[in-house]
Amino acid sequence: MSITTIDGKRFAEMILHGASNLANNAKLVDALNVFPVPDGDTGTNMNLSLTSGAKEVQNNPSDHIGNVGVALSRGLLMGARGNSGVILSQLFRGFSKSIESKSTIGCVDFANALQAGVDTAYKAVIKPVEGTILTVAKDAAKKAVASVAENEYSIVKLMEITLKEAEASLKRTPDLLPVLKEVGVVDSGGQGLVFVFEGFLASLKGEKLSTSKVTIPSMAELVSAEHHKSVQSHMNTTDIEYGYCTEFMVRFESGKTPFDEENFRNELSQFGDSLLVISDENLAKVHIHAEHPGEVLSYGQRYGNLINMKIENMRQQHSELIGEKQQMPAQVETKGEKKKFGIVSVTMGKGIENLFRSIGADEVIEGGQTMNPSTEDIVQAIQDVYAENIIILPNNSNIIMAAQQAASVVEENVIVIPTKTVPQGMAALLAFNSTSAPNDVEVTMKKALENVKSGQITYAVRDTSIDGLEITEGDFMGISNGKIVITDRDQLSASKKLLTKMIAADDEILTIIHGEGASDDELENLVQFAEEEFEDIEIEIHKGEQPLYSYIFAIE
């Protein structure tokens, strides 16, 4: 097939095919997780991230490939979840930046854009690890660039070459990352990227890899979701800060303010919350909850004619919904001044959430293993805290990059403390001193991570061999500071073995956070063991209610 150029429409189709193929194979990618723990979520994270990009592409149709690239990059940026999702977003951020000014691209442009994506992704990762999605992307881009330098190909042929090299690179990942060879799998993120490239090629060839499609919500569905979050969740009508649901469209006019969606969105955000903006070359559709809708409409008129306007009084609607008989407030209380510090934590389990709130967290995002929050989730939490300096505690190694990406897109001064476990998050939070300068706070909280050891008890989801341990599906595993160190067919026995391995003579405090898989009798037995075995250590017990990990141990 002789396709020599790609325009915006064709590129959009490639993205949707890539997203669909990845979605269909997300569980397979999840299953490639190196550790046999029940939290393999690389495929899930990549799927949710690319689906977010695909939604933005479909909501912003254009024949101009640069415009489609901008939409893809924006959607991926805010929807990125987990390290794999963030890296994927950076790959396409660099790709899209490279083609931003072009209406169509040819083979050379496409190859160079792949390389630009690799360059951007490598810069985004502080310590790049070879044998991962980065390597697969790098090898594929290098092959593409070298190929077009020697020959003139159709886009289809170039994509075939790129995919073939990505597949070959994926097969080589175990040679670069010993843990992959030991477990007998290829890199999960690299496999996810191969599925995306397969979708690209199928789109170019006019083939259908499957009948499933990426589900793209309509503006009405997005608005419904915002109403559910922002209005129905209020306990009282008086809690509604922005009382008017305002929707309208702006048809752009020459001679008026040139439309820039990012600037438009940022400016509108000062008028309220629950803001949604969908735009193309001719118009923008807006949904916002505002207290003064007239000001919003006046701002919109700067760009063109207003059409399809609708304004609804949400206080009245809510009052009628819950049957309240009260008068509407004359004024709405404002947020007031920003406080000096705000703390955002990511946790899993109601008990752990309550624990973090009790020791100082302002906002707690529900998330962790198997449900990493997106960049947008973290951005929203940053804005909800309403502080000059925001401290983020990811409490999971797979959330740190998304937190850093969120920090890069907001105006507030954001400090990401790279906490990889709940115990590290607790130690950092307990070291927080609100009277210190931001730089000093960061240094002190990071220093606190060195003083805590983290342990976890979970179960194996498959047979494997790793770090010299033979693991059978159903075994209970003890994880110490991210490494599986013991296995046992009995959970209590595994827990005792892990504590014995981790606790040293000079340790003073053992904190036990028990989750959904721990019974009262077992916990009592474990505590009795710890008291008898480690006489000088102080023991604290908290009900975490966390899934997947029956026990979390913090040792200081």
Coordinates of C-alpha atoms in Angstrom, one line a residue:
M1 CA 0.0 0.0 0.0
S2 CA 1.5 3.3 -1.1
I3 CA 0.8 5.9 1.6
T4 CA 3.4 8.6 1.5
T5 CA 1.9 11.1 4.0
I6 CA -0.2 11.2 7.1
D7 CA -2.7 14.0 7.9
G8 CA -4.6 14.6 11.0
K9 CA -7.5 12.4 10.2
R10 CA -5.3 9.4 9.4
F11 CA -3.1 9.9 12.5
A12 CA -6.3 10.1 14.6
E13 CA -7.3 6.7 13.2
M14 CA -3.9 5.3 14.0
I15 CA -4.2 6.5 17.6
L16 CA -7.6 5.0 18.1
H17 CA -6.5 1.7 16.6
G18 CA -3.4 1.7 18.8
A19 CA -5.5 2.4 21.9
S20 CA -8.0 -0.3 21.0
N21 CA -5.3 -2.9 20.5
L22 CA -3.6 -2.0 23.8
A23 CA -7.0 -2.1 25.6
N24 CA -7.7 -5.6 24.2
N25 CA -4.3 -6.9 25.4
A26 CA -4.0 -4.9 28.7
K27 CA -4.5 -8.0 30.9
L28 CA -1.7 -9.8 29.0
V29 CA 0.6 -6.9 29.7
D30 CA -0.5 -6.9 33.3
A31 CA 0.4 -10.6 33.5
L32 CA 4.0 -9.9 32.5
N33 CA 4.7 -8.2 35.8
V34 CA 8.0 -9.5 37.2
F35 CA 6.9 -10.0 40.8
P36 CA 4.2 -12.6 41.2
V37 CA 2.2 -10.3 43.4
P38 CA -1.5 -9.5 42.8
D39 CA -0.8 -6.0 41.6
G40 CA 0.5 -6.2 38.1
D41 CA -0.9 -3.0 36.5
T42 CA 1.4 -1.9 33.7
G43 CA -1.2 -2.8 31.0
T44 CA -4.0 -1.2 33.0
N45 CA -2.0 2.0 33.4
M46 CA -0.9 2.2 29.8
N47 CA -4.4 1.5 28.6
L48 CA -6.0 4.2 30.8
S49 CA -3.3 6.7 29.8
L50 CA -3.6 6.1 26.1
T51 CA -7.4 6.0 26.3
S52 CA -7.3 9.5 27.8
G53 CA -5.2 10.6 24.9
A54 CA -7.5 9.0 22.4
K55 CA -10.5 10.7 24.0
E56 CA -8.9 14.1 23.5
V57 CA -8.0 13.3 19.9
Q58 CA -11.6 12.2 19.1
N59 CA -13.0 15.3 20.8
N60 CA -10.7 17.6 18.7
P61 CA -11.0 16.3 15.1
S62 CA -8.7 18.0 12.6
D63 CA -7.0 17.4 9.3
H64 CA -3.9 19.1 10.6
I65 CA -1.7 16.4 12.1
G66 CA 0.0 19.0 14.4
N67 CA -3.3 19.8 16.0
V68 CA -4.1 16.1 16.5
G69 CA -0.7 15.7 18.1
V70 CA -1.3 18.5 20.5
A71 CA -4.6 17.0 21.5
L72 CA -3.0 13.6 22.0
S73 CA -0.2 15.0 24.1
R74 CA -2.6 17.0 26.3
G75 CA -4.9 14.0 26.9
L76 CA -2.0 11.7 27.7
L77 CA -0.4 14.3 30.0
M78 CA -3.4 14.6 32.2
G79 CA -4.5 10.9 32.0
A80 CA -1.0 9.4 32.6
R81 CA -1.0 6.7 35.4
G82 CA 1.9 4.8 36.7
N83 CA 5.5 5.0 35.5
S84 CA 4.6 3.2 32.2
G85 CA 1.8 5.7 31.5
V86 CA 4.0 8.7 32.3
I87 CA 6.7 7.4 30.0
L88 CA 4.2 6.7 27.2
S89 CA 2.9 10.3 27.6
Q90 CA 6.4 11.6 27.3
L91 CA 7.1 9.5 24.2
F92 CA 4.1 11.1 22.5
R93 CA 4.8 14.5 23.9
G94 CA 8.1 14.6 22.1
F95 CA 6.6 13.1 19.0
S96 CA 3.8 15.6 19.0
K97 CA 6.1 18.6 19.6
S98 CA 8.2 17.5 16.6
I99 CA 5.2 17.7 14.2
E100 CA 3.3 20.5 15.9
S101 CA 3.7 23.0 13.0
K102 CA 3.0 20.5 10.2
S103 CA -0.3 19.8 8.5
T104 CA 0.9 16.5 7.1
I105 CA 4.1 14.4 7.6
G106 CA 6.0 12.0 5.5
C107 CA 8.4 9.2 6.4
V108 CA 11.3 11.4 7.4
D109 CA 9.1 13.5 9.6
F110 CA 7.5 10.4 11.2
A111 CA 10.9 8.8 11.9
N112 CA 12.3 12.0 13.4
A113 CA 9.2 12.4 15.5
L114 CA 9.7 8.9 17.0
Q115 CA 13.3 9.9 17.8
A116 CA 12.1 13.2 19.4
G117 CA 9.7 11.2 21.6
V118 CA 12.5 9.0 22.8
D119 CA 14.7 12.0 23.6
T120 CA 11.9 13.6 25.6
A121 CA 11.1 10.4 27.5
Y122 CA 14.8 9.7 28.4
K123 CA 15.1 13.3 29.8
A124 CA 12.0 12.8 31.9
V125 CA 13.4 9.7 33.6
I126 CA 16.0 10.5 36.2
K127 CA 17.7 7.1 36.0
P128 CA 16.7 5.4 32.8
V129 CA 16.8 1.6 32.9
E130 CA 17.6 -0.3 29.8
G131 CA 15.5 -3.4 29.0
T132 CA 12.3 -1.5 29.5
I133 CA 9.8 0.4 27.3
L134 CA 12.5 3.1 26.9
T135 CA 14.8 0.6 25.2
V136 CA 12.1 -0.7 22.9
A137 CA 11.1 2.8 21.9
K138 CA 14.7 3.8 21.4
D139 CA 15.6 0.8 19.2
A140 CA 12.5 1.2 17.1
A141 CA 13.1 4.9 16.5
K142 CA 16.8 4.4 15.7
K143 CA 15.9 1.8 13.1
A144 CA 13.2 4.1 11.6
V145 CA 15.6 7.0 11.3
A146 CA 18.3 4.9 9.8
S147 CA 15.9 3.3 7.3
V148 CA 14.6 6.6 5.9
A149 CA 18.1 7.9 5.6
E150 CA 19.0 5.0 3.2
N151 CA 15.7 4.5 1.3
E152 CA 12.4 6.1 0.4
Y153 CA 9.6 4.1 1.9
S154 CA 5.9 4.4 2.1
I155 CA 4.5 5.1 5.5
V156 CA 3.2 1.5 5.7
K157 CA 6.6 0.1 4.9
L158 CA 8.3 2.3 7.5
M159 CA 5.7 1.3 10.1
E160 CA 6.4 -2.3 9.4
I161 CA 10.1 -1.8 9.9
T162 CA 9.5 0.1 13.1
L163 CA 7.2 -2.5 14.5
K164 CA 9.5 -5.4 13.5
E165 CA 12.4 -3.7 15.3
A166 CA 10.2 -3.0 18.4
E167 CA 9.3 -6.7 18.5
A168 CA 13.0 -7.7 18.2
S169 CA 14.0 -5.2 20.9
L170 CA 11.3 -6.5 23.1
K171 CA 12.7 -10.1 22.8
R172 CA 16.1 -8.7 23.8
T173 CA 14.9 -7.0 27.0
P174 CA 15.6 -10.1 29.2
D175 CA 19.3 -9.9 28.1
L176 CA 19.4 -6.3 29.3
L177 CA 17.5 -6.7 32.5
P178 CA 18.5 -9.8 34.4
V179 CA 15.4 -10.0 36.5
L180 CA 13.3 -10.5 33.3
K181 CA 15.5 -13.4 32.3
E182 CA 15.3 -15.0 35.7
V183 CA 11.5 -14.8 35.7
G184 CA 11.2 -15.7 32.0
V185 CA 9.3 -12.8 30.7
V186 CA 9.8 -9.8 28.4
D187 CA 9.3 -6.2 29.6
S188 CA 5.6 -5.4 30.2
G189 CA 5.9 -1.7 29.2
G190 CA 7.8 -2.6 26.0
Q191 CA 5.1 -5.2 25.2
G192 CA 2.5 -2.5 25.6
L193 CA 4.3 -0.2 23.2
V194 CA 4.5 -3.1 20.7
F195 CA 0.7 -3.4 20.9
V196 CA 0.3 0.3 20.2
F197 CA 2.5 0.0 17.1
E198 CA 0.6 -3.0 15.9
G199 CA -2.6 -0.9 16.1
F200 CA -0.8 1.9 14.1
L201 CA 0.1 -0.5 11.3
A202 CA -3.3 -2.2 11.2
S203 CA -4.9 1.3 10.8
L204 CA -2.5 2.2 7.9
K205 CA -3.3 -1.1 6.2
G206 CA -7.0 -0.8 6.7
E207 CA -7.1 -3.9 8.9
K208 CA -9.1 -4.6 11.9
L209 CA -7.3 -6.3 14.8
S210 CA -10.6 -6.8 16.7
T211 CA -14.1 -5.5 16.8
S212 CA -13.8 -3.7 20.1
K213 CA -13.5 0.1 20.1
V214 CA -12.2 2.7 22.5
T215 CA -15.1 4.1 24.4
I216 CA -15.1 7.9 24.1
P217 CA -17.6 9.7 26.4
S218 CA -19.6 12.5 25.0
M219 CA -19.6 16.0 26.4
A220 CA -23.0 15.2 28.0
E221 CA -21.5 12.2 29.8
L222 CA -18.6 14.3 31.0
V223 CA -20.9 17.0 32.3
S224 CA -23.0 14.3 34.0
A225 CA -19.9 13.0 35.7
E226 CA -18.9 16.5 36.8
H227 CA -22.4 17.1 38.3
H228 CA -22.2 13.9 40.2
K229 CA -18.8 14.8 41.6
S230 CA -19.4 18.5 42.4
V231 CA -23.1 18.7 43.2
Q232 CA -24.7 15.5 44.3
S233 CA -21.8 14.8 46.7
H234 CA -22.6 17.9 48.8
M235 CA -24.4 17.2 52.0
N236 CA -26.2 20.5 52.1
T237 CA -27.4 23.0 49.5
T238 CA -25.4 25.7 51.3
D239 CA -22.2 23.8 50.6
I240 CA -22.4 24.5 46.9
E241 CA -19.8 27.2 46.3
Y242 CA -20.5 27.9 42.6
G243 CA -24.2 28.0 42.1
Y244 CA -24.8 28.1 38.3
C245 CA -24.2 25.3 35.9
T246 CA -23.2 27.3 32.8
E247 CA -22.9 25.8 29.3
F248 CA -22.3 27.6 26.0
M249 CA -20.4 27.4 22.7
V250 CA -18.1 30.0 21.2
R251 CA -18.0 30.2 17.4
F252 CA -14.6 31.9 16.7
E253 CA -14.5 35.1 14.7
S254 CA -11.6 36.8 12.9
G255 CA -10.7 40.1 14.4
K256 CA -11.3 38.9 17.9
T257 CA -8.9 37.3 20.4
P258 CA -7.0 34.4 18.8
F259 CA -8.1 31.2 20.5
D260 CA -5.5 29.3 22.5
E261 CA -7.2 26.4 24.4
E262 CA -4.6 26.3 27.3
N263 CA -4.9 30.0 27.9
F264 CA -8.7 29.9 27.5
R265 CA -9.0 27.1 30.0
N266 CA -6.6 28.7 32.5
E267 CA -8.5 32.0 32.3
L268 CA -11.9 30.4 32.7
S269 CA -10.8 28.4 35.7
Q270 CA -10.8 31.6 37.8
F271 CA -14.6 31.9 37.5
G272 CA -15.5 28.5 39.1
D273 CA -14.9 24.8 39.0
S274 CA -15.9 21.6 37.2
L275 CA -14.6 23.2 34.0
L276 CA -14.7 21.2 30.7
V277 CA -13.5 22.7 27.4
I278 CA -13.7 20.8 24.1
S279 CA -12.6 22.7 21.0
D280 CA -11.7 22.4 17.3
E281 CA -10.7 24.9 14.7
N282 CA -14.1 26.6 14.6
L283 CA -15.6 26.6 18.0
A284 CA -15.2 25.7 21.7
K285 CA -17.8 24.1 23.9
V286 CA -17.7 25.0 27.6
H287 CA -19.2 23.6 30.8
I288 CA -18.4 25.3 34.1
H289 CA -20.0 25.8 37.5
A290 CA -19.7 29.5 38.2
E291 CA -21.1 32.0 40.8
H292 CA -21.3 34.8 38.2
P293 CA -22.2 33.3 34.8
G294 CA -22.4 36.7 33.2
E295 CA -18.7 37.2 33.7
V296 CA -18.0 33.8 32.1
L297 CA -20.1 34.7 29.1
S298 CA -18.5 38.1 28.7
Y299 CA -15.1 36.4 28.7
G300 CA -16.2 33.9 26.0
Q301 CA -17.4 36.8 23.8
R302 CA -13.8 38.0 23.4
Y303 CA -13.3 35.0 21.1
G304 CA -16.5 35.1 19.0
N305 CA -20.2 34.7 19.0
L306 CA -22.0 32.8 21.8
I307 CA -24.4 30.1 20.8
N308 CA -26.3 27.3 22.6
M309 CA -26.3 29.0 26.0
K310 CA -27.8 27.3 29.0
I311 CA -27.7 28.4 32.7
E312 CA -29.2 26.4 35.6
N313 CA -29.4 27.3 39.2
M314 CA -27.9 24.3 40.9
R315 CA -28.8 25.4 44.5
Q316 CA -32.5 25.4 43.5
Q317 CA -32.1 22.0 41.7
H318 CA -30.3 20.5 44.7
S319 CA -32.8 21.9 47.2
E320 CA -35.7 20.4 45.2
L321 CA -33.8 17.1 44.9
I322 CA -33.4 16.6 48.6
G323 CA -36.6 18.3 49.6
E324 CA -35.1 21.2 51.6
K325 CA -37.3 24.1 52.6
Q326 CA -34.8 26.9 52.9
Q327 CA -33.9 30.2 51.4
M328 CA -30.9 30.5 49.1
P329 CA -27.9 32.3 50.6
A330 CA -27.4 35.8 49.5
Q331 CA -23.6 35.4 49.5
V332 CA -21.2 32.4 49.1
E333 CA -18.3 32.1 51.4
T334 CA -14.9 32.3 49.6
K335 CA -11.9 30.1 50.1
G336 CA -9.9 32.9 51.8
E337 CA -6.1 33.1 51.7
K338 CA -4.0 30.2 50.8
K339 CA -2.2 28.5 53.7
K340 CA 1.5 28.1 53.7
F341 CA 1.7 24.3 53.3
G342 CA -0.7 21.6 52.1
I343 CA -0.1 17.9 52.1
V344 CA -1.4 15.4 49.5
S345 CA -1.0 11.7 50.2
V346 CA -1.9 8.6 48.1
T347 CA -3.2 5.6 50.1
M348 CA -5.2 2.5 49.8
G349 CA -7.6 1.3 52.6
K350 CA -9.9 3.4 54.7
G351 CA -7.9 2.8 57.8
I352 CA -4.7 4.0 56.3
E353 CA -6.5 7.0 54.9
N354 CA -7.7 7.9 58.4
L355 CA -4.2 7.3 59.7
F356 CA -2.6 9.8 57.2
R357 CA -5.3 12.4 57.9
S358 CA -4.7 12.1 61.6
I359 CA -1.0 12.8 61.3
G360 CA -1.4 15.8 59.0
A361 CA -2.5 15.0 55.4
D362 CA -5.0 17.5 54.0
E363 CA -6.0 15.5 50.9
V364 CA -5.9 11.8 50.5
I365 CA -6.2 10.3 47.0
E366 CA -7.5 6.7 47.0
G367 CA -5.0 4.7 45.1
G368 CA -2.0 2.4 45.2
Q369 CA -1.3 -1.0 43.7
T370 CA -3.7 -1.9 40.8
M371 CA -5.3 1.6 40.9
N372 CA -2.6 4.3 40.3
P373 CA -4.1 7.8 40.2
S374 CA -3.7 9.8 37.0
T375 CA -1.8 13.1 36.6
E376 CA -5.1 14.8 36.5
D377 CA -6.3 13.2 39.8
I378 CA -3.2 14.5 41.5
V379 CA -3.5 18.0 39.9
Q380 CA -7.1 18.1 41.2
A381 CA -5.9 17.2 44.7
I382 CA -3.2 19.9 44.5
Q383 CA -5.9 22.5 43.7
D384 CA -8.3 21.3 46.4
V385 CA -5.6 21.8 49.1
Y386 CA -5.4 25.5 48.3
A387 CA -1.9 26.2 49.6
E388 CA 1.2 28.0 48.5
N389 CA 3.4 25.0 48.9
I390 CA 2.1 21.5 48.2
I391 CA 3.8 18.4 49.5
I392 CA 2.9 15.1 47.7
L393 CA 3.5 11.7 49.3
P394 CA 3.0 9.1 46.5
N395 CA 3.7 6.1 48.8
N396 CA 4.3 3.9 45.8
S397 CA 7.2 3.8 43.4
N398 CA 4.8 3.5 40.5
I399 CA 3.1 6.8 41.4
I400 CA 6.2 9.0 41.8
M401 CA 6.5 10.0 38.1
A402 CA 2.8 10.9 37.8
A403 CA 3.2 13.1 40.9
Q404 CA 6.3 14.8 39.3
Q405 CA 4.4 15.3 36.1
A406 CA 1.4 16.8 38.0
A407 CA 3.9 19.2 39.7
S408 CA 5.1 20.4 36.3
V409 CA 1.7 21.5 35.1
V410 CA 0.5 23.6 38.0
E411 CA 1.4 27.0 39.2
E412 CA 1.8 26.1 42.9
N413 CA 5.2 25.2 44.3
V414 CA 5.0 21.4 44.5
I415 CA 7.4 19.2 46.4
V416 CA 7.3 15.5 45.6
I417 CA 8.8 13.4 48.4
P418 CA 9.6 10.1 46.7
T419 CA 8.0 7.8 49.2
K420 CA 7.7 4.3 47.9
T421 CA 5.8 2.7 50.7
V422 CA 3.2 3.6 53.3
P423 CA 5.8 3.4 56.1
Q424 CA 8.0 5.9 54.3
G425 CA 5.0 8.2 53.8
M426 CA 4.2 8.0 57.5
A427 CA 7.8 8.7 58.5
A428 CA 8.0 11.7 56.1
L429 CA 4.8 13.1 57.4
L430 CA 5.8 12.8 61.0
A431 CA 9.0 14.7 60.2
F432 CA 7.1 17.6 58.6
N433 CA 7.5 21.0 60.3
S434 CA 5.2 23.7 59.1
T435 CA 7.3 26.5 60.5
S436 CA 10.3 25.6 58.3
A437 CA 11.1 27.0 54.9
P438 CA 10.0 24.9 51.9
N439 CA 13.5 23.8 51.0
D440 CA 14.2 22.8 54.6
V441 CA 11.0 20.9 54.8
E442 CA 11.9 18.9 51.7
V443 CA 15.4 18.0 53.0
T444 CA 14.0 16.9 56.4
M445 CA 11.2 14.8 55.0
K446 CA 13.5 13.1 52.5
K447 CA 16.0 12.4 55.3
A448 CA 13.2 10.7 57.3
L449 CA 12.9 8.0 54.6
E450 CA 16.3 6.7 55.6
N451 CA 15.2 5.9 59.1
V452 CA 12.3 3.4 58.3
K453 CA 12.3 -0.1 57.0
S454 CA 9.2 -1.3 55.1
G455 CA 7.8 -4.8 55.1
Q456 CA 4.7 -6.3 53.4
I457 CA 2.9 -9.7 53.4
T458 CA 1.0 -10.7 50.2
Y459 CA 0.4 -13.8 48.2
A460 CA 1.8 -15.2 44.9
V461 CA -0.4 -15.2 41.8
R462 CA 1.7 -17.6 39.8
D463 CA 4.7 -20.0 40.0
T464 CA 8.1 -18.4 39.4
S465 CA 11.7 -18.2 40.5
I466 CA 13.2 -14.9 41.6
D467 CA 16.2 -13.8 43.6
G468 CA 17.0 -17.5 44.3
L469 CA 13.5 -18.2 45.7
E470 CA 11.2 -20.9 44.3
I471 CA 7.7 -19.5 44.5
T472 CA 4.5 -21.4 44.0
E473 CA 1.1 -19.9 43.3
G474 CA -0.7 -19.3 46.6
D475 CA 2.5 -19.0 48.6
F476 CA 2.6 -16.1 51.1
M477 CA 5.6 -13.8 50.5
G478 CA 7.5 -11.5 52.7
I479 CA 8.7 -8.3 51.0
S480 CA 11.4 -6.2 52.6
N481 CA 12.1 -2.8 51.2
G482 CA 10.8 -3.9 47.8
K483 CA 12.5 -7.3 47.6
I484 CA 10.9 -10.7 48.2
V485 CA 13.0 -12.3 50.9
I486 CA 10.8 -15.2 52.2
T487 CA 8.0 -17.5 51.2
D488 CA 5.8 -19.8 53.1
R489 CA 2.5 -21.7 52.6
D490 CA 1.2 -20.2 55.9
Q491 CA 0.6 -16.5 56.2
L492 CA 1.3 -16.3 60.0
S493 CA 4.6 -18.2 59.5
A494 CA 5.6 -15.9 56.6
S495 CA 4.8 -12.9 58.8
K496 CA 7.0 -14.2 61.7
K497 CA 9.9 -15.0 59.3
L498 CA 9.7 -11.6 57.7
L499 CA 9.8 -9.8 61.1
T500 CA 12.7 -11.9 62.2
K501 CA 14.7 -11.0 59.1
M502 CA 13.9 -7.3 59.3
I503 CA 14.1 -6.4 63.0
A504 CA 17.6 -5.6 64.3
A505 CA 18.9 -5.2 67.8
D506 CA 18.9 -1.4 67.7
D507 CA 15.3 -1.0 66.3
E508 CA 12.9 0.6 68.7
I509 CA 9.4 0.7 67.1
L510 CA 7.4 -1.8 65.1
T511 CA 4.2 -0.6 63.5
I512 CA 1.8 -3.3 62.3
I513 CA -0.9 -2.2 59.8
H514 CA -3.3 -5.1 59.3
G515 CA -5.4 -5.4 56.1
E516 CA -8.3 -7.3 54.7
G517 CA -6.5 -10.7 54.7
A518 CA -5.6 -10.7 58.4
S519 CA -7.9 -12.3 61.0
D520 CA -8.1 -11.1 64.6
D521 CA -6.8 -14.4 66.0
E522 CA -3.8 -14.3 63.6
L523 CA -3.0 -10.7 64.5
E524 CA -3.1 -11.5 68.2
N525 CA -0.8 -14.5 67.6
L526 CA 1.6 -12.3 65.6
V527 CA 1.7 -9.5 68.2
Q528 CA 2.4 -12.1 71.0
F529 CA 5.2 -13.5 68.9
A530 CA 6.7 -10.0 68.4
E531 CA 6.5 -9.1 72.1
E532 CA 8.2 -12.4 73.2
E533 CA 10.8 -12.4 70.4
F534 CA 11.7 -8.7 70.5
E535 CA 11.4 -7.7 74.1
D536 CA 12.8 -4.1 73.8
I537 CA 10.7 -3.0 70.9
E538 CA 7.6 -0.9 71.2
I539 CA 4.6 -2.2 69.1
E540 CA 1.9 0.0 67.6
I541 CA -1.1 -1.6 65.8
H542 CA -3.4 0.1 63.2
K543 CA -6.3 -1.2 61.3
G544 CA -5.5 -0.3 57.7
E545 CA -8.2 -2.2 55.8
Q546 CA -5.9 -2.3 52.8
P547 CA -6.5 -4.9 50.1
L548 CA -3.8 -7.3 48.7
Y549 CA -1.4 -6.8 51.5
S550 CA -2.5 -8.6 54.7
Y551 CA 0.2 -6.8 56.8
I552 CA 2.4 -3.7 56.3
F553 CA 5.2 -3.4 58.8
A554 CA 7.1 -0.2 59.6
I555 CA 10.3 -0.7 61.6
E556 CA 12.3 2.2 63.0

